[in-house]
């Protein structure tokens, strides 16, 4: 695909993610999307085949990006706490870069059709990898001996909510935010 | 209102919260609700006037419960960390008791109509009270000197996500969960 066509498709996907965030996936029509792009609805179909096609492009590509990065982190020989810091930084970085996409991932994944199973499998594996890292940290005595699933839930809930919070900040420095969040999530807040 | 009528209204509200969770507020009709209750749609109107009326009953009463409890916690002369532990326990307790209601609060608050402003004001005040407690803990040297808003966001995101996670557990002991979560959120996870 040539780069002009690719760019237009990316633009459609970005605009759609913003509309899905604002109105909810179900309420957005291809006509709304064309209007937001300032083009005719018919022209959209040169680039994408359906709303479902866009949803898939947004969500599955994000989920696959998380999976790829988790595999890199898993395979590294870092200590568990360092791996967790990389996971925090990964969520901050992706959410700062693609806030609307992350909103769509969180709010609209249940509207996926033939890709739903694939998405759920990626999510399940990601959560299990997360738990495995925490458990390895408990065994190596880096992490306190508490229920690994509660720890995973607690950290991941915060990371998954970043899309709600980042847009309210005027200028987020991803490195600063990742560092403060890592301190809060890993070292706790008490002195 | 006599207690039989009150009980039937509560039953309608509970059933509605479950349906809203499963299908989304917009997709649920009064007819669906009547079917789920095993009664005629017309009978529903003896107890409630509209779907919006139910949404208000679910969300506003929860938000007011959080506000009342936050006022008690705020007014106490406990140290900041102890106040935060009470807030964690409050969220766990309410979410265990009314998981569908909390799902509705989180997913459907934007569908509130004339009560939307009231709800948003309660939420804003609650978040500000939360930040004030954290800031008082930073001043009294109980809490590390980091951005109070990031700390609030981090803890509250986890607490607000409890409704997603609690139903997956077979039998949740609210006290155990509140205690482990307090340790994780306040003391951190590292040894």
mmCIF file of N, CA and C in Angstrom, chain A residues 70-141:
data_model
loop_
_atom_site.group_PDB
_atom_site.id
_atom_site.type_symbol
_atom_site.label_atom_id
_atom_site.label_comp_id
_atom_site.label_asym_id
_atom_site.label_seq_id
_atom_site.Cartn_x
_atom_site.Cartn_y
_atom_site.Cartn_z
ATOM 1 N N UNK A 70 5.161 -7.202 26.128
ATOM 2 C CA UNK A 70 5.182 -8.095 27.290
ATOM 3 C C UNK A 70 6.125 -9.274 27.035
ATOM 4 N N UNK A 71 6.128 -9.775 25.803
ATOM 5 C CA UNK A 71 7.028 -10.892 25.487
ATOM 6 C C UNK A 71 8.495 -10.478 25.624
ATOM 7 N N UNK A 72 8.804 -9.251 25.211
ATOM 8 C CA UNK A 72 10.176 -8.748 25.353
ATOM 9 C C UNK A 72 10.539 -8.639 26.841
ATOM 10 N N UNK A 73 9.617 -8.074 27.623
ATOM 11 C CA UNK A 73 9.864 -7.880 29.063
ATOM 12 C C UNK A 73 10.038 -9.239 29.757
ATOM 13 N N UNK A 74 9.126 -10.156 29.446
ATOM 14 C CA UNK A 74 9.174 -11.519 30.011
ATOM 15 C C UNK A 74 10.504 -12.211 29.747
ATOM 16 N N UNK A 75 10.978 -12.051 28.515
ATOM 17 C CA UNK A 75 12.180 -12.770 28.083
ATOM 18 C C UNK A 75 13.454 -12.151 28.634
ATOM 19 N N UNK A 76 13.363 -10.916 29.164
ATOM 20 C CA UNK A 76 14.565 -10.250 29.666
ATOM 21 C C UNK A 76 15.022 -10.932 30.952
ATOM 22 N N UNK A 77 16.284 -10.698 31.332
ATOM 23 C CA UNK A 77 16.725 -11.309 32.594
ATOM 24 C C UNK A 77 16.722 -10.293 33.747
ATOM 25 N N UNK A 78 15.839 -9.298 33.622
ATOM 26 C CA UNK A 78 15.687 -8.314 34.700
ATOM 27 C C UNK A 78 15.013 -8.936 35.918
ATOM 28 N N UNK A 79 15.167 -8.270 37.059
ATOM 29 C CA UNK A 79 14.459 -8.701 38.254
ATOM 30 C C UNK A 79 12.975 -8.324 38.140
ATOM 31 N N UNK A 80 12.132 -8.979 38.930
ATOM 32 C CA UNK A 80 10.676 -8.796 38.803
ATOM 33 C C UNK A 80 10.263 -7.326 38.935
ATOM 34 N N UNK A 81 10.830 -6.614 39.920
ATOM 35 C CA UNK A 81 10.446 -5.214 40.128
ATOM 36 C C UNK A 81 10.800 -4.363 38.909
ATOM 37 N N UNK A 82 11.941 -4.652 38.303
ATOM 38 C CA UNK A 82 12.330 -3.890 37.102
ATOM 39 C C UNK A 82 11.377 -4.200 35.950
ATOM 40 N N UNK A 83 10.961 -5.447 35.850
ATOM 41 C CA UNK A 83 9.982 -5.812 34.816
ATOM 42 C C UNK A 83 8.675 -5.046 35.034
ATOM 43 N N UNK A 84 8.238 -4.950 36.278
ATOM 44 C CA UNK A 84 6.993 -4.219 36.555
ATOM 45 C C UNK A 84 7.130 -2.747 36.192
ATOM 46 N N UNK A 85 8.300 -2.169 36.453
ATOM 47 C CA UNK A 85 8.503 -0.766 36.078
ATOM 48 C C UNK A 85 8.410 -0.575 34.565
ATOM 49 N N UNK A 86 8.919 -1.552 33.818
ATOM 50 C CA UNK A 86 8.811 -1.468 32.354
ATOM 51 C C UNK A 86 7.356 -1.582 31.906
ATOM 52 N N UNK A 87 6.576 -2.404 32.602
ATOM 53 C CA UNK A 87 5.149 -2.532 32.255
ATOM 54 C C UNK A 87 4.423 -1.210 32.524
ATOM 55 N N UNK A 88 4.723 -0.577 33.658
ATOM 56 C CA UNK A 88 4.118 0.731 33.964
ATOM 57 C C UNK A 88 4.477 1.727 32.854
ATOM 58 N N UNK A 89 5.749 1.783 32.492
ATOM 59 C CA UNK A 89 6.200 2.728 31.462
ATOM 60 C C UNK A 89 5.537 2.432 30.113
ATOM 61 N N UNK A 90 5.344 1.148 29.817
ATOM 62 C CA UNK A 90 4.694 0.741 28.563
ATOM 63 C C UNK A 90 3.266 1.282 28.491
ATOM 64 N N UNK A 91 2.502 1.118 29.580
ATOM 65 C CA UNK A 91 1.115 1.605 29.585
ATOM 66 C C UNK A 91 1.058 3.127 29.477
ATOM 67 N N UNK A 92 1.946 3.811 30.205
ATOM 68 C CA UNK A 92 1.958 5.273 30.137
ATOM 69 C C UNK A 92 2.277 5.713 28.712
ATOM 70 N N UNK A 93 3.298 5.123 28.117
ATOM 71 C CA UNK A 93 3.747 5.531 26.784
ATOM 72 C C UNK A 93 2.649 5.322 25.740
ATOM 73 N N UNK A 94 2.047 4.145 25.737
ATOM 74 C CA UNK A 94 1.006 3.861 24.732
ATOM 75 C C UNK A 94 -0.207 4.766 24.958
ATOM 76 N N UNK A 95 -0.560 5.009 26.224
ATOM 77 C CA UNK A 95 -1.760 5.820 26.496
ATOM 78 C C UNK A 95 -1.536 7.288 26.154
ATOM 79 N N UNK A 96 -0.322 7.794 26.398
ATOM 80 C CA UNK A 96 -0.024 9.182 26.019
ATOM 81 C C UNK A 96 -0.075 9.324 24.496
ATOM 82 N N UNK A 97 0.458 8.328 23.807
ATOM 83 C CA UNK A 97 0.558 8.351 22.340
ATOM 84 C C UNK A 97 -0.811 8.187 21.687
ATOM 85 N N UNK A 98 -1.652 7.354 22.274
ATOM 86 C CA UNK A 98 -2.918 6.990 21.613
ATOM 87 C C UNK A 98 -4.044 6.896 22.654
ATOM 88 N N UNK A 99 -4.407 8.060 23.203
ATOM 89 C CA UNK A 99 -5.401 8.095 24.289
ATOM 90 C C UNK A 99 -6.774 7.631 23.807
ATOM 91 N N UNK A 100 -7.182 8.086 22.620
ATOM 92 C CA UNK A 100 -8.509 7.678 22.117
ATOM 93 C C UNK A 100 -8.546 6.186 21.810
ATOM 94 N N UNK A 101 -7.462 5.672 21.284
ATOM 95 C CA UNK A 101 -7.397 4.239 21.008
ATOM 96 C C UNK A 101 -7.534 3.427 22.293
ATOM 97 N N UNK A 102 -6.888 3.900 23.351
ATOM 98 C CA UNK A 102 -6.973 3.190 24.635
ATOM 99 C C UNK A 102 -8.375 3.289 25.238
ATOM 100 N N UNK A 103 -9.038 4.434 25.023
ATOM 101 C CA UNK A 103 -10.431 4.567 25.476
ATOM 102 C C UNK A 103 -11.292 3.540 24.750
ATOM 103 N N UNK A 104 -11.061 3.427 23.452
ATOM 104 C CA UNK A 104 -11.821 2.483 22.629
ATOM 105 C C UNK A 104 -11.551 1.034 23.087
ATOM 106 N N UNK A 105 -10.286 0.713 23.302
ATOM 107 C CA UNK A 105 -9.932 -0.627 23.806
ATOM 108 C C UNK A 105 -10.708 -0.933 25.090
ATOM 109 N N UNK A 106 -10.741 0.027 26.001
ATOM 110 C CA UNK A 106 -11.373 -0.212 27.302
ATOM 111 C C UNK A 106 -12.893 -0.244 27.240
ATOM 112 N N UNK A 107 -13.475 0.609 26.388
ATOM 113 C CA UNK A 107 -14.928 0.744 26.391
ATOM 114 C C UNK A 107 -15.635 -0.126 25.371
ATOM 115 N N UNK A 108 -14.935 -0.451 24.283
ATOM 116 C CA UNK A 108 -15.653 -1.041 23.143
ATOM 117 C C UNK A 108 -15.199 -2.441 22.752
ATOM 118 N N UNK A 109 -14.298 -3.053 23.527
ATOM 119 C CA UNK A 109 -13.802 -4.373 23.126
ATOM 120 C C UNK A 109 -14.944 -5.383 22.958
ATOM 121 N N UNK A 110 -16.022 -5.211 23.756
ATOM 122 C CA UNK A 110 -17.122 -6.181 23.688
ATOM 123 C C UNK A 110 -17.898 -6.101 22.385
ATOM 124 N N UNK A 111 -17.659 -5.052 21.588
ATOM 125 C CA UNK A 111 -18.330 -4.941 20.296
ATOM 126 C C UNK A 111 -17.554 -5.628 19.173
ATOM 127 N N UNK A 112 -16.375 -6.170 19.490
ATOM 128 C CA UNK A 112 -15.637 -6.922 18.474
ATOM 129 C C UNK A 112 -16.474 -8.132 18.074
ATOM 130 N N UNK A 113 -16.410 -8.480 16.815
ATOM 131 C CA UNK A 113 -17.160 -9.653 16.371
ATOM 132 C C UNK A 113 -16.225 -10.849 16.177
ATOM 133 N N UNK A 114 -15.789 -11.102 14.929
ATOM 134 C CA UNK A 114 -15.006 -12.347 14.770
ATOM 135 C C UNK A 114 -13.628 -12.280 15.442
ATOM 136 N N UNK A 115 -13.211 -11.087 15.847
ATOM 137 C CA UNK A 115 -11.915 -10.962 16.523
ATOM 138 C C UNK A 115 -12.030 -10.989 18.053
ATOM 139 N N UNK A 116 -13.254 -11.148 18.551
ATOM 140 C CA UNK A 116 -13.447 -11.088 20.003
ATOM 141 C C UNK A 116 -12.644 -12.160 20.736
ATOM 142 N N UNK A 117 -12.721 -13.387 20.238
ATOM 143 C CA UNK A 117 -12.007 -14.483 20.897
ATOM 144 C C UNK A 117 -10.502 -14.238 20.917
ATOM 145 N N UNK A 118 -10.003 -13.760 19.775
ATOM 146 C CA UNK A 118 -8.568 -13.463 19.661
ATOM 147 C C UNK A 118 -8.167 -12.406 20.697
ATOM 148 N N UNK A 119 -8.965 -11.341 20.784
ATOM 149 C CA UNK A 119 -8.681 -10.287 21.758
ATOM 150 C C UNK A 119 -8.698 -10.836 23.184
ATOM 151 N N UNK A 120 -9.740 -11.609 23.509
ATOM 152 C CA UNK A 120 -9.864 -12.125 24.885
ATOM 153 C C UNK A 120 -8.689 -13.041 25.231
ATOM 154 N N UNK A 121 -8.219 -13.783 24.224
ATOM 155 C CA UNK A 121 -7.076 -14.665 24.450
ATOM 156 C C UNK A 121 -5.815 -13.844 24.744
ATOM 157 N N UNK A 122 -5.617 -12.771 23.961
ATOM 158 C CA UNK A 122 -4.451 -11.901 24.193
ATOM 159 C C UNK A 122 -4.519 -11.293 25.600
ATOM 160 N N UNK A 123 -5.710 -10.859 26.003
ATOM 161 C CA UNK A 123 -5.861 -10.235 27.316
ATOM 162 C C UNK A 123 -5.585 -11.230 28.436
ATOM 163 N N UNK A 124 -6.110 -12.434 28.251
ATOM 164 C CA UNK A 124 -5.930 -13.471 29.269
ATOM 165 C C UNK A 124 -4.438 -13.813 29.440
ATOM 166 N N UNK A 125 -3.762 -13.955 28.306
ATOM 167 C CA UNK A 125 -2.337 -14.282 28.352
ATOM 168 C C UNK A 125 -1.542 -13.145 28.990
ATOM 169 N N UNK A 126 -1.898 -11.903 28.649
ATOM 170 C CA UNK A 126 -1.220 -10.743 29.218
ATOM 171 C C UNK A 126 -1.364 -10.729 30.739
ATOM 172 N N UNK A 127 -2.575 -10.956 31.208
ATOM 173 C CA UNK A 127 -2.814 -10.949 32.663
ATOM 174 C C UNK A 127 -2.059 -12.092 33.340
ATOM 175 N N UNK A 128 -2.005 -13.254 32.662
ATOM 176 C CA UNK A 128 -1.284 -14.382 33.260
ATOM 177 C C UNK A 128 0.214 -14.094 33.318
ATOM 178 N N UNK A 129 0.755 -13.475 32.263
ATOM 179 C CA UNK A 129 2.179 -13.101 32.267
ATOM 180 C C UNK A 129 2.467 -12.125 33.404
ATOM 181 N N UNK A 130 1.546 -11.195 33.608
ATOM 182 C CA UNK A 130 1.662 -10.190 34.669
ATOM 183 C C UNK A 130 1.716 -10.905 36.035
ATOM 184 N N UNK A 131 0.773 -11.842 36.244
ATOM 185 C CA UNK A 131 0.746 -12.595 37.502
ATOM 186 C C UNK A 131 2.034 -13.411 37.676
ATOM 187 N N UNK A 132 2.508 -14.012 36.582
ATOM 188 C CA UNK A 132 3.741 -14.820 36.665
ATOM 189 C C UNK A 132 4.926 -13.972 37.129
ATOM 190 N N UNK A 133 5.010 -12.747 36.615
ATOM 191 C CA UNK A 133 6.106 -11.858 37.019
ATOM 192 C C UNK A 133 5.997 -11.536 38.513
ATOM 193 N N UNK A 134 4.769 -11.241 38.963
ATOM 194 C CA UNK A 134 4.564 -10.941 40.391
ATOM 195 C C UNK A 134 4.929 -12.158 41.238
ATOM 196 N N UNK A 135 4.491 -13.335 40.797
ATOM 197 C CA UNK A 135 4.793 -14.542 41.579
ATOM 198 C C UNK A 135 6.287 -14.825 41.623
ATOM 199 N N UNK A 136 6.972 -14.567 40.509
ATOM 200 C CA UNK A 136 8.426 -14.788 40.526
ATOM 201 C C UNK A 136 9.087 -13.799 41.486
ATOM 202 N N UNK A 137 8.520 -12.600 41.584
ATOM 203 C CA UNK A 137 9.049 -11.609 42.528
ATOM 204 C C UNK A 137 8.782 -11.973 43.978
ATOM 205 N N UNK A 138 7.671 -12.661 44.215
ATOM 206 C CA UNK A 138 7.382 -13.121 45.584
ATOM 207 C C UNK A 138 8.381 -14.222 45.957
ATOM 208 N N UNK A 139 8.607 -15.124 45.001
ATOM 209 C CA UNK A 139 9.552 -16.225 45.253
ATOM 210 C C UNK A 139 10.971 -15.692 45.482
ATOM 211 N N UNK A 140 11.373 -14.694 44.688
ATOM 212 C CA UNK A 140 12.741 -14.160 44.831
ATOM 213 C C UNK A 140 12.819 -13.142 45.973
ATOM 214 N N UNK A 141 11.720 -12.995 46.719
ATOM 215 C CA UNK A 141 11.696 -12.143 47.908
ATOM 216 C C UNK A 141 11.823 -10.647 47.604
#
